Short mmCIF file of C-alpha atoms in Angstrom, two decimals:
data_model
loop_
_atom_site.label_atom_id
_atom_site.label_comp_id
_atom_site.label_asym_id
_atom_site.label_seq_id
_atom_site.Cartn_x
_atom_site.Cartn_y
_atom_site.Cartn_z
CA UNK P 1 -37.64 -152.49 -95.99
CA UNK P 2 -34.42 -153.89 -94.60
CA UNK P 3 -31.34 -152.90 -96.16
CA UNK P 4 -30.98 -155.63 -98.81
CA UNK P 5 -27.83 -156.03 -101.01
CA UNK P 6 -26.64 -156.66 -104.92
CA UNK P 7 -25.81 -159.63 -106.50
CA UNK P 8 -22.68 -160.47 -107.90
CA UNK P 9 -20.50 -162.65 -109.51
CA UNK P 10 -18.30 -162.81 -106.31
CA UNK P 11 -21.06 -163.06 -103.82
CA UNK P 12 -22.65 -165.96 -105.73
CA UNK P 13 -19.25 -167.86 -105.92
CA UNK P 14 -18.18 -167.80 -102.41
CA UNK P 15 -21.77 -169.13 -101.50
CA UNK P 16 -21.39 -172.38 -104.19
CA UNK P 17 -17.87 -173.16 -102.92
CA UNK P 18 -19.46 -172.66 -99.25
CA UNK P 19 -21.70 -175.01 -100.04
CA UNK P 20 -20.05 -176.85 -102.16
CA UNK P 21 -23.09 -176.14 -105.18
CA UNK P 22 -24.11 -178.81 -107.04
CA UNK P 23 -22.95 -181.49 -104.98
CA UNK P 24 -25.10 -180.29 -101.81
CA UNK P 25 -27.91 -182.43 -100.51
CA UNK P 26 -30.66 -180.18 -102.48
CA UNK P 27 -34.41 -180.52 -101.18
CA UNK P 28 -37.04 -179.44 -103.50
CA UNK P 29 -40.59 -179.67 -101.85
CA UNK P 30 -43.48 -179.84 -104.38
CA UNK P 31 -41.31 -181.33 -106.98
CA UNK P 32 -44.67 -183.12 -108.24
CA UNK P 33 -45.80 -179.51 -108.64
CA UNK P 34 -45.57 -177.03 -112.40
CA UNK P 35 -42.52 -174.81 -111.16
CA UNK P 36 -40.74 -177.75 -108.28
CA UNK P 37 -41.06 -180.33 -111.52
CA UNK P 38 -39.36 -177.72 -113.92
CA UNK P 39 -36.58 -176.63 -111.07
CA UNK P 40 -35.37 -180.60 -110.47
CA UNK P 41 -35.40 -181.20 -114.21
CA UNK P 42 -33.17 -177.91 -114.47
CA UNK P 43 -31.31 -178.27 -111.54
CA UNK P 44 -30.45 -181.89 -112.97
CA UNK P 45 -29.19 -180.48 -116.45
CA UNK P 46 -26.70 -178.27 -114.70
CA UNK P 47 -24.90 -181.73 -113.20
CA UNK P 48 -26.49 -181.55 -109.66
CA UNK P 49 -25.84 -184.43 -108.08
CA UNK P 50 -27.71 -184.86 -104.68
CA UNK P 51 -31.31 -183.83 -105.17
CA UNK P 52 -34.29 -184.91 -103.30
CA UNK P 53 -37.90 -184.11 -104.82
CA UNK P 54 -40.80 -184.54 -102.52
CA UNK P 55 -44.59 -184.23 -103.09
CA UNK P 56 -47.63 -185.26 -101.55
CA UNK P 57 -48.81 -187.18 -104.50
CA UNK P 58 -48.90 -190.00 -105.76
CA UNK P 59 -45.90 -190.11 -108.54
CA UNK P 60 -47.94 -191.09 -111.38
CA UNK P 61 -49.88 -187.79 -110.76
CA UNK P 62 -46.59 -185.93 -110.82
CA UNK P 63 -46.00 -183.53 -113.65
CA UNK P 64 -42.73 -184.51 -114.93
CA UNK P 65 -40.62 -187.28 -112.79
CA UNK P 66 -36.98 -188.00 -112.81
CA UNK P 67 -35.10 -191.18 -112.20
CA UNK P 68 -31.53 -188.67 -111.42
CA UNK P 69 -33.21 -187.40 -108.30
CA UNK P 70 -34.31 -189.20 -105.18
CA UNK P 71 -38.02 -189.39 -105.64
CA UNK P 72 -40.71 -188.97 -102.34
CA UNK P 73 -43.68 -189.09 -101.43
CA UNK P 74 -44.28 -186.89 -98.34
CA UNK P 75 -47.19 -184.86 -96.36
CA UNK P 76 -45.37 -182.32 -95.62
CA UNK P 77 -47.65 -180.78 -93.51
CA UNK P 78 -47.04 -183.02 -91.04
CA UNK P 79 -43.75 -183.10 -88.65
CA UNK P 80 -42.81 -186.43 -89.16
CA UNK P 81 -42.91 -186.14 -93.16
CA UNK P 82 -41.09 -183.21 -92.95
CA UNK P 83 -38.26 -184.77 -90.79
CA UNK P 84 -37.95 -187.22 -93.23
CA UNK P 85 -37.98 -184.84 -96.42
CA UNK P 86 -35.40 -182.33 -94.45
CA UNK P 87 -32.61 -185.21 -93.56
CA UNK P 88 -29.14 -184.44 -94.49
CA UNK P 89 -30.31 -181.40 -96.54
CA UNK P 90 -28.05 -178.52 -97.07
CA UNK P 91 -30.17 -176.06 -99.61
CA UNK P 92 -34.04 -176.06 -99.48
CA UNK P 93 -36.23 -175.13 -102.14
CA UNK P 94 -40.05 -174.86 -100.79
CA UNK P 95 -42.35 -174.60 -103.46
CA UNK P 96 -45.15 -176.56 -101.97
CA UNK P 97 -48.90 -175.61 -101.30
CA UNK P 98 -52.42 -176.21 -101.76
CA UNK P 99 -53.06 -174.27 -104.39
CA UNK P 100 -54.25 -173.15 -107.83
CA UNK P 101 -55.39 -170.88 -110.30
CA UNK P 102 -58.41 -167.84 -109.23
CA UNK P 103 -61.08 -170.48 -109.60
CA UNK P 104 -59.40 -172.73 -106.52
CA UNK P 105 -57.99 -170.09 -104.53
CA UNK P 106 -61.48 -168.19 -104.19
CA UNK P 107 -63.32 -171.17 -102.88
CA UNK P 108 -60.34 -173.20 -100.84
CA UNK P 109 -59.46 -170.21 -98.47
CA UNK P 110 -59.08 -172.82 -95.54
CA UNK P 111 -57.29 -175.25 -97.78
CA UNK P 112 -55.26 -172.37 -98.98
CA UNK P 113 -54.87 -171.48 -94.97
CA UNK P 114 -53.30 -174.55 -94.23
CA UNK P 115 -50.07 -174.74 -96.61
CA UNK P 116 -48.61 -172.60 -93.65
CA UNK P 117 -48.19 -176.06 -91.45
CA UNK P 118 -45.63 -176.70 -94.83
CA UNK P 119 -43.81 -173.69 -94.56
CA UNK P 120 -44.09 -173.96 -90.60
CA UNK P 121 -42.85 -177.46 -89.67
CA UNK P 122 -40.15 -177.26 -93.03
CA UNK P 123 -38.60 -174.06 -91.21
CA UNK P 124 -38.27 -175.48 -88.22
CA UNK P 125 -36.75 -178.95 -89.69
CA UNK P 126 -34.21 -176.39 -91.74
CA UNK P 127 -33.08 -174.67 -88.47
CA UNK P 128 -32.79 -177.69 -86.46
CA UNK P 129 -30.85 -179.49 -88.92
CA UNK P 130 -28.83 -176.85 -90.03
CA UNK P 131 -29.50 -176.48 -93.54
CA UNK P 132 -27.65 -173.58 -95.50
CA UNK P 133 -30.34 -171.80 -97.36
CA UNK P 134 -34.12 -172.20 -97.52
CA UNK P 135 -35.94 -170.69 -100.52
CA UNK P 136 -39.77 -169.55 -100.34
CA UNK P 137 -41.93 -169.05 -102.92
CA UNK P 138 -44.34 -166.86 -102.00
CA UNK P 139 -46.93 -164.80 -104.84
CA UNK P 140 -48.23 -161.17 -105.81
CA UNK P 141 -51.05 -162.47 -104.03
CA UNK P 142 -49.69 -161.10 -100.60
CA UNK P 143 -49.94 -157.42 -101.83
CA UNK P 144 -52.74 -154.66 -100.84
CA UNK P 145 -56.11 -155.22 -102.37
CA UNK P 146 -56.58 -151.63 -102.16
CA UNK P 147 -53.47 -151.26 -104.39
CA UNK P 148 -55.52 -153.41 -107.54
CA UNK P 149 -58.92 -151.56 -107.86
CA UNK P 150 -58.22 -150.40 -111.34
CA UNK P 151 -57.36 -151.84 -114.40
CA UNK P 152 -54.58 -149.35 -115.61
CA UNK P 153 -52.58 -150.57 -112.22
CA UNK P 154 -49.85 -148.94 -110.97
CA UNK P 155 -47.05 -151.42 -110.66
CA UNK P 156 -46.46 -152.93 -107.38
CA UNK P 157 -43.51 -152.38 -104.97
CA UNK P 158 -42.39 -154.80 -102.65
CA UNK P 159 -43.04 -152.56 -99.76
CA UNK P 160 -46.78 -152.32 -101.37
CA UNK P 161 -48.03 -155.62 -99.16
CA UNK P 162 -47.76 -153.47 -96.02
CA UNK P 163 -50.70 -152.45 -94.43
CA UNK P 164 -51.71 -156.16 -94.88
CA UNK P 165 -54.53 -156.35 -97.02
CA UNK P 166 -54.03 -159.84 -99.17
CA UNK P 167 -55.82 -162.56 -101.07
CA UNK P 168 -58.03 -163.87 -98.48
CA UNK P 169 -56.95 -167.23 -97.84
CA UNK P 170 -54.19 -167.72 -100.25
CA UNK P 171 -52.68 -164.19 -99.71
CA UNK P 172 -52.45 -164.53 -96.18
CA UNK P 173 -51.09 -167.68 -95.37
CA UNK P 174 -48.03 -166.62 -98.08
CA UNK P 175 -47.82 -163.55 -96.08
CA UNK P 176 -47.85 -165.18 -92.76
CA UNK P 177 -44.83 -167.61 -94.52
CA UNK P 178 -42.93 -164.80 -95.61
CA UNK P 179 -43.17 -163.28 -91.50
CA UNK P 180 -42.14 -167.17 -90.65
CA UNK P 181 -38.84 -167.00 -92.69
CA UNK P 182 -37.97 -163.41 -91.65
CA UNK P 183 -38.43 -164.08 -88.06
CA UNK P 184 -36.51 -167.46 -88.32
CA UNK P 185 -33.36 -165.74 -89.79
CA UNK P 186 -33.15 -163.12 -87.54
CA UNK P 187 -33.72 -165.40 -84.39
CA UNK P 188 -32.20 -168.30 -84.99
CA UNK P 189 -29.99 -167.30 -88.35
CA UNK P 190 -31.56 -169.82 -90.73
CA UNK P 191 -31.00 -167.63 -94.04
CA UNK P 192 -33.88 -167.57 -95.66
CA UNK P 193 -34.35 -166.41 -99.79
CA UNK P 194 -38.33 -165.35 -100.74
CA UNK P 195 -39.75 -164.70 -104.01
CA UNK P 196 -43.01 -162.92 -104.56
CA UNK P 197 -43.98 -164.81 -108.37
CA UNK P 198 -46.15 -163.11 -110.20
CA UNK P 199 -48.46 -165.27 -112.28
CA UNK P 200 -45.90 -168.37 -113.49
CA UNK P 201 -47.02 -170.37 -116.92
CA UNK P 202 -45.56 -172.84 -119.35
CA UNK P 203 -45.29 -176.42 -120.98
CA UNK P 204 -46.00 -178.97 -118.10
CA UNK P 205 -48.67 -177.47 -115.98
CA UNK P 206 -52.34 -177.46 -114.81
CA UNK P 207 -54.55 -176.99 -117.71
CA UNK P 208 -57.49 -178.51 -116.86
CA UNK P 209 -59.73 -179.57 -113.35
CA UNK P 210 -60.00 -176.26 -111.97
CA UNK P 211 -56.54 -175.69 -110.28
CA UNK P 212 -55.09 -174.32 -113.90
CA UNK P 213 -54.22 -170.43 -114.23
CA UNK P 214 -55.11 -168.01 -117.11
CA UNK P 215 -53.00 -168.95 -119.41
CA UNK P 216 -53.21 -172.75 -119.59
CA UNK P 217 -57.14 -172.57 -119.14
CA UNK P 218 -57.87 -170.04 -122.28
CA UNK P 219 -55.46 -172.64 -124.52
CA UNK P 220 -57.08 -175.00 -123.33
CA UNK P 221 -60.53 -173.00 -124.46
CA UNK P 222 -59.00 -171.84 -127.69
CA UNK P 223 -58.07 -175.56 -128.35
CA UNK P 224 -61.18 -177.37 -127.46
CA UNK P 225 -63.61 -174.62 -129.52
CA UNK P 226 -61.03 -175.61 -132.70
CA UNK P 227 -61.07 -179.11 -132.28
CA UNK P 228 -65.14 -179.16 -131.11
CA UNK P 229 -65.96 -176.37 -134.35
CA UNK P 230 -68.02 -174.75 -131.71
CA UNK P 231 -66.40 -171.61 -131.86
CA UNK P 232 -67.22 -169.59 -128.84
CA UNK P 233 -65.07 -168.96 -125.56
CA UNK P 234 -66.20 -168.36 -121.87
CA UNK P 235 -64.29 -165.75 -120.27
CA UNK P 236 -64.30 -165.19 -116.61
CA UNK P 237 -65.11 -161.75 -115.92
CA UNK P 238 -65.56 -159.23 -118.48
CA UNK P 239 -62.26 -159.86 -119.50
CA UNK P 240 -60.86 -155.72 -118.64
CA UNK P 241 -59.16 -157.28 -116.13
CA UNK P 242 -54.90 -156.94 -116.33
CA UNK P 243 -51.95 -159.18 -115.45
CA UNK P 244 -48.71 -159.88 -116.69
CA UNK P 245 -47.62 -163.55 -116.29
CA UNK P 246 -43.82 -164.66 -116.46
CA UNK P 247 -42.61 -167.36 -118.58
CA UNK P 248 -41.32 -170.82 -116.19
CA UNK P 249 -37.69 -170.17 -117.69
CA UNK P 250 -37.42 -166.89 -115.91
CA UNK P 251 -39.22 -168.08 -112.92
CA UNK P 252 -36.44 -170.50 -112.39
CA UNK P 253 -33.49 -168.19 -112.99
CA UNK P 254 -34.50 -166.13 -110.83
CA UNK P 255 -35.33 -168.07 -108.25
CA UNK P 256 -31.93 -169.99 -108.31
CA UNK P 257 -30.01 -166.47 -108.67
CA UNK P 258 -32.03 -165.08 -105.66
CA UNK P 259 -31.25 -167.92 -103.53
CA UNK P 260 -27.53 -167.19 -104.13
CA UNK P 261 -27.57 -164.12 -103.19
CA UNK P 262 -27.52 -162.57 -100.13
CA UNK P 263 -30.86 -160.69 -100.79
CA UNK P 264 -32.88 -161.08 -97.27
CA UNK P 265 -36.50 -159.47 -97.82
CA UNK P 266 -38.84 -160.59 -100.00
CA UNK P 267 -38.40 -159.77 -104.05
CA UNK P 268 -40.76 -159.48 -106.97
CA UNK P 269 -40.25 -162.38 -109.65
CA UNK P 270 -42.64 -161.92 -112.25
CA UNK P 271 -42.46 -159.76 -115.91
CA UNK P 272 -43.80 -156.68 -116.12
CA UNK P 273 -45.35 -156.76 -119.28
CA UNK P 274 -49.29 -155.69 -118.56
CA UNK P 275 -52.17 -157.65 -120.80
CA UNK P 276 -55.81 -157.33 -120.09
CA UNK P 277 -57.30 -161.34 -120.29
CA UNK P 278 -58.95 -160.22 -123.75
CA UNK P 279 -55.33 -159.19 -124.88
CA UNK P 280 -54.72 -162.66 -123.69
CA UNK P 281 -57.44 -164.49 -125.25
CA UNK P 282 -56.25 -162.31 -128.86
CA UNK P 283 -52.59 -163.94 -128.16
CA UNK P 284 -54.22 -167.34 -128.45
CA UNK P 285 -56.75 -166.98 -131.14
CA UNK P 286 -53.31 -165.72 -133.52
CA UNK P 287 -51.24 -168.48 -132.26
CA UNK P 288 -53.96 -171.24 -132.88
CA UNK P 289 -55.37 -169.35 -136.13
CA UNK P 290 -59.04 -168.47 -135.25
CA UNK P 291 -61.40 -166.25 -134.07
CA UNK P 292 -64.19 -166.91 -131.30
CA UNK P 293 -67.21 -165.48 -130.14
CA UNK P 294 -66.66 -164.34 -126.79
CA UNK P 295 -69.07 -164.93 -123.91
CA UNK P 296 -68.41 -163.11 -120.66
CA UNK P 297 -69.00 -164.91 -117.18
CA UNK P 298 -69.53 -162.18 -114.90
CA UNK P 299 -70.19 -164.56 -111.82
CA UNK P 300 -67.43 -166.50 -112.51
CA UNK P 301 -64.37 -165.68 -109.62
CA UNK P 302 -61.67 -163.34 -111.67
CA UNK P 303 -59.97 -161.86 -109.24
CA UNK P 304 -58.65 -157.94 -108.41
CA UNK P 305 -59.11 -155.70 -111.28
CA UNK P 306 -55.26 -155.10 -111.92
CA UNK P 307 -51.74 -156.72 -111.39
CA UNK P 308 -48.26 -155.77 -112.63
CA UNK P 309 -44.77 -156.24 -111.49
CA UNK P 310 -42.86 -153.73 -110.50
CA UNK P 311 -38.69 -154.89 -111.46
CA UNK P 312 -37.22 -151.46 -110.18
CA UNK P 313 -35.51 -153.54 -107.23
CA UNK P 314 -35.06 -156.68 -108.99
CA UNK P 315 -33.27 -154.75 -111.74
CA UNK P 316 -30.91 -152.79 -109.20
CA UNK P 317 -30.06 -155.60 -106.42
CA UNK P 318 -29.50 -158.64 -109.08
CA UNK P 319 -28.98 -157.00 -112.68
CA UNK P 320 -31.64 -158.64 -114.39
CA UNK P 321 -35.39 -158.79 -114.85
CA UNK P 322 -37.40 -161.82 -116.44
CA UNK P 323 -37.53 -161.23 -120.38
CA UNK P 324 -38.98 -163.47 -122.03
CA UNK P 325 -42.25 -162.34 -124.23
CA UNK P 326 -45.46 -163.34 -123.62
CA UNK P 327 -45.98 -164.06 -127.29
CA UNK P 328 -43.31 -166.50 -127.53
CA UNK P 329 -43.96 -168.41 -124.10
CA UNK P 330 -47.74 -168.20 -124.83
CA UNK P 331 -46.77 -170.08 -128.06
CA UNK P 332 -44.80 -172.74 -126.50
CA UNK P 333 -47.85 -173.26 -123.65
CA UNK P 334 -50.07 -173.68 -126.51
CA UNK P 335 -48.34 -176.14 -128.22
CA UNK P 336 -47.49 -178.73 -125.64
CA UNK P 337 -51.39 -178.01 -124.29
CA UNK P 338 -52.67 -178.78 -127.93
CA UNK P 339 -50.04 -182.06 -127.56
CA UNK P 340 -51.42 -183.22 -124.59
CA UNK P 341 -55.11 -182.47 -125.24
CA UNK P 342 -54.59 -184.70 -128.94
CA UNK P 343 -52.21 -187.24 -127.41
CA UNK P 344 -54.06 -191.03 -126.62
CA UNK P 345 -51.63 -190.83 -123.51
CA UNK P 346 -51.76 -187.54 -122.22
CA UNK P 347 -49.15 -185.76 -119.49
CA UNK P 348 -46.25 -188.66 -120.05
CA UNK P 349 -43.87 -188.42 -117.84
CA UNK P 350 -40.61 -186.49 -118.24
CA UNK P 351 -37.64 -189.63 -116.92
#
């Protein structure tokens, strides 16, 4: 790896009063999106004032909306669209692809393939109009599939994606990004910030339609047997497989505090505390009070075998490491799930 440096208080403040912090023209792309909808709506509790939030859908579709930030709708794989998204900006977040949870991601490989005309056209938008710092958000799902054969995984280092051996699809188009940043700092000095997430969940997100992730879909599973009396639960896989998933709080301190930085090559955001899906699916049983029968589909797409975070650089370049437990966030994700899923108006929007 390159020679990548600490965080600190100094090195954060010089940046903000470079850029002047929360009054800079602030671009978050997939702001219709789980994490981009959370980031705005944090981003405009700290007293940001200049924020632009694009997505390619429609706004009624968007997770959570606000009327404080300049609201788009853009296709931002196309040039034009990004032109237009990129005006005037002076710090980037990109946070957009075509994307979901193992169920999308396994049979949209070409979809997948194609977020990198986002990533593309946005970099070259950021270097032609000059913009201070561009964020990507890229996923465990770049690392070496030889690395996750087996369960009781050994945690992965960033330097673990090399030789390439990702997600197919998915995997590779996030490592081809990551390449695209790199290569666009050190040619043309556009400084770029990426963030290898590992598995982000919470209140506001995907929990049904086939795009949702782990978490969300077994509360939503858990719910619908309670509410239903059928008591059983599919599981994809035989349910031996292992994760840990990171709570949407510590996703987006650690994405703002990496962007800050002057950290360069690619970082691990995710916890490193290692469940197996059953250990999951026990989680939610306690939190909702009941027990299922359990009915494994072994055809069903689940995956590699094993996939943990390894903080050891995360810990030493920026001081911190996301904390939260997965009890507790698992418990706020089931509630607002259980809200929406009983609400006559479900997923209002956030204004």
């Amino acid at each position: 790896m390159e020679a990548a440096h600490r965080v600190n208080s100094e090195d954060v403040l010089e940046r903000s009063q470079m850029s002047h912090q929360k009054s800079a023209k602030t671009v978050v792309c997939g702001a219709g999106g789980f994490i981009g909808g959370h980031l705005v709506g944090d981003l405009i509790r700290q007293g940001y004032t200049d924020i632009r939030a694009v997505d390619i859908k429609p706004m009624e579709e968007w997770y959570q909306r606000f009327d404080d930030a300049e609201n788009i709708q853009l296709d931002l794989q196309l040039k034009p669209d990004c032109q237009q998204a990129m005006r005037g900006a002076q710090v980037v977040y990109n946070l957009a692809a075509d994307m979901g949870g193992m169920g999308f991601i396994e049979n949209n490989r070409a979809l997948c393939m194609l977020s990198v005309l986002i990533n593309s056209h946005l970099c070259m938008q950021a270097n032609e109009q000059g913009v201070e710092l561009f964020f990507y958000a890229s996923s465990a799902c770049v690392y070496n599939a030889d690395k996750q054969t087996d369960t009781n995984v050994t945690a992965l280092k960033e330097e673990d994606a090399y030789p390439a051996m990702p997600e197919d699809g998915y995997g590779w188009e996030k490592l081809f990004s990551e390449r695209m940043c790199r290569h666009f700092r050190e040619d043309f000095g556009l400084q770029t910030r990426i963030a290898r997430y590992h598995n982000v969940y919470g209140p506001h997100g995907t929990y049904d339609g086939g795009r949702e992730k782990a978490p969300a879909a077994i509360c939503r599973k858990v719910i619908q047997a309670k509410l239903s009396g059928d008591h059983e639960i599919e599981i994809w896989g035989d349910g031996n497989q292992t994760r840990s998933f990171m709570y949407i709080s510590d996703c987006l301190k650690g994405t703002q505090d990496l962007l800050w930085s002057d950290i360069t090559d690619p970082i691990n955001i995710g916890s490193n505390e290692l469940v197996s899906i059953n250990q999951l699916v026990d989680i939610v049983e306690e939190i909702a009070g009941i027990q299922l029968k359990r009915n494994y589909n072994l055809s069903a797409p689940k995956g590699v075998n094993g996939r943990n975070s390894d903080n050891t650089l995360i810990k030493k370049l920026m001081g911190w490491e996301p904390a939260t437990r997965l009890r507790d966030g698992m418990e706020k994700t089931y509630r607002w799930i259980h809200d929406q899923m009983t609400a006559k108006s479900p997923r209002p929007m956030a204004v």
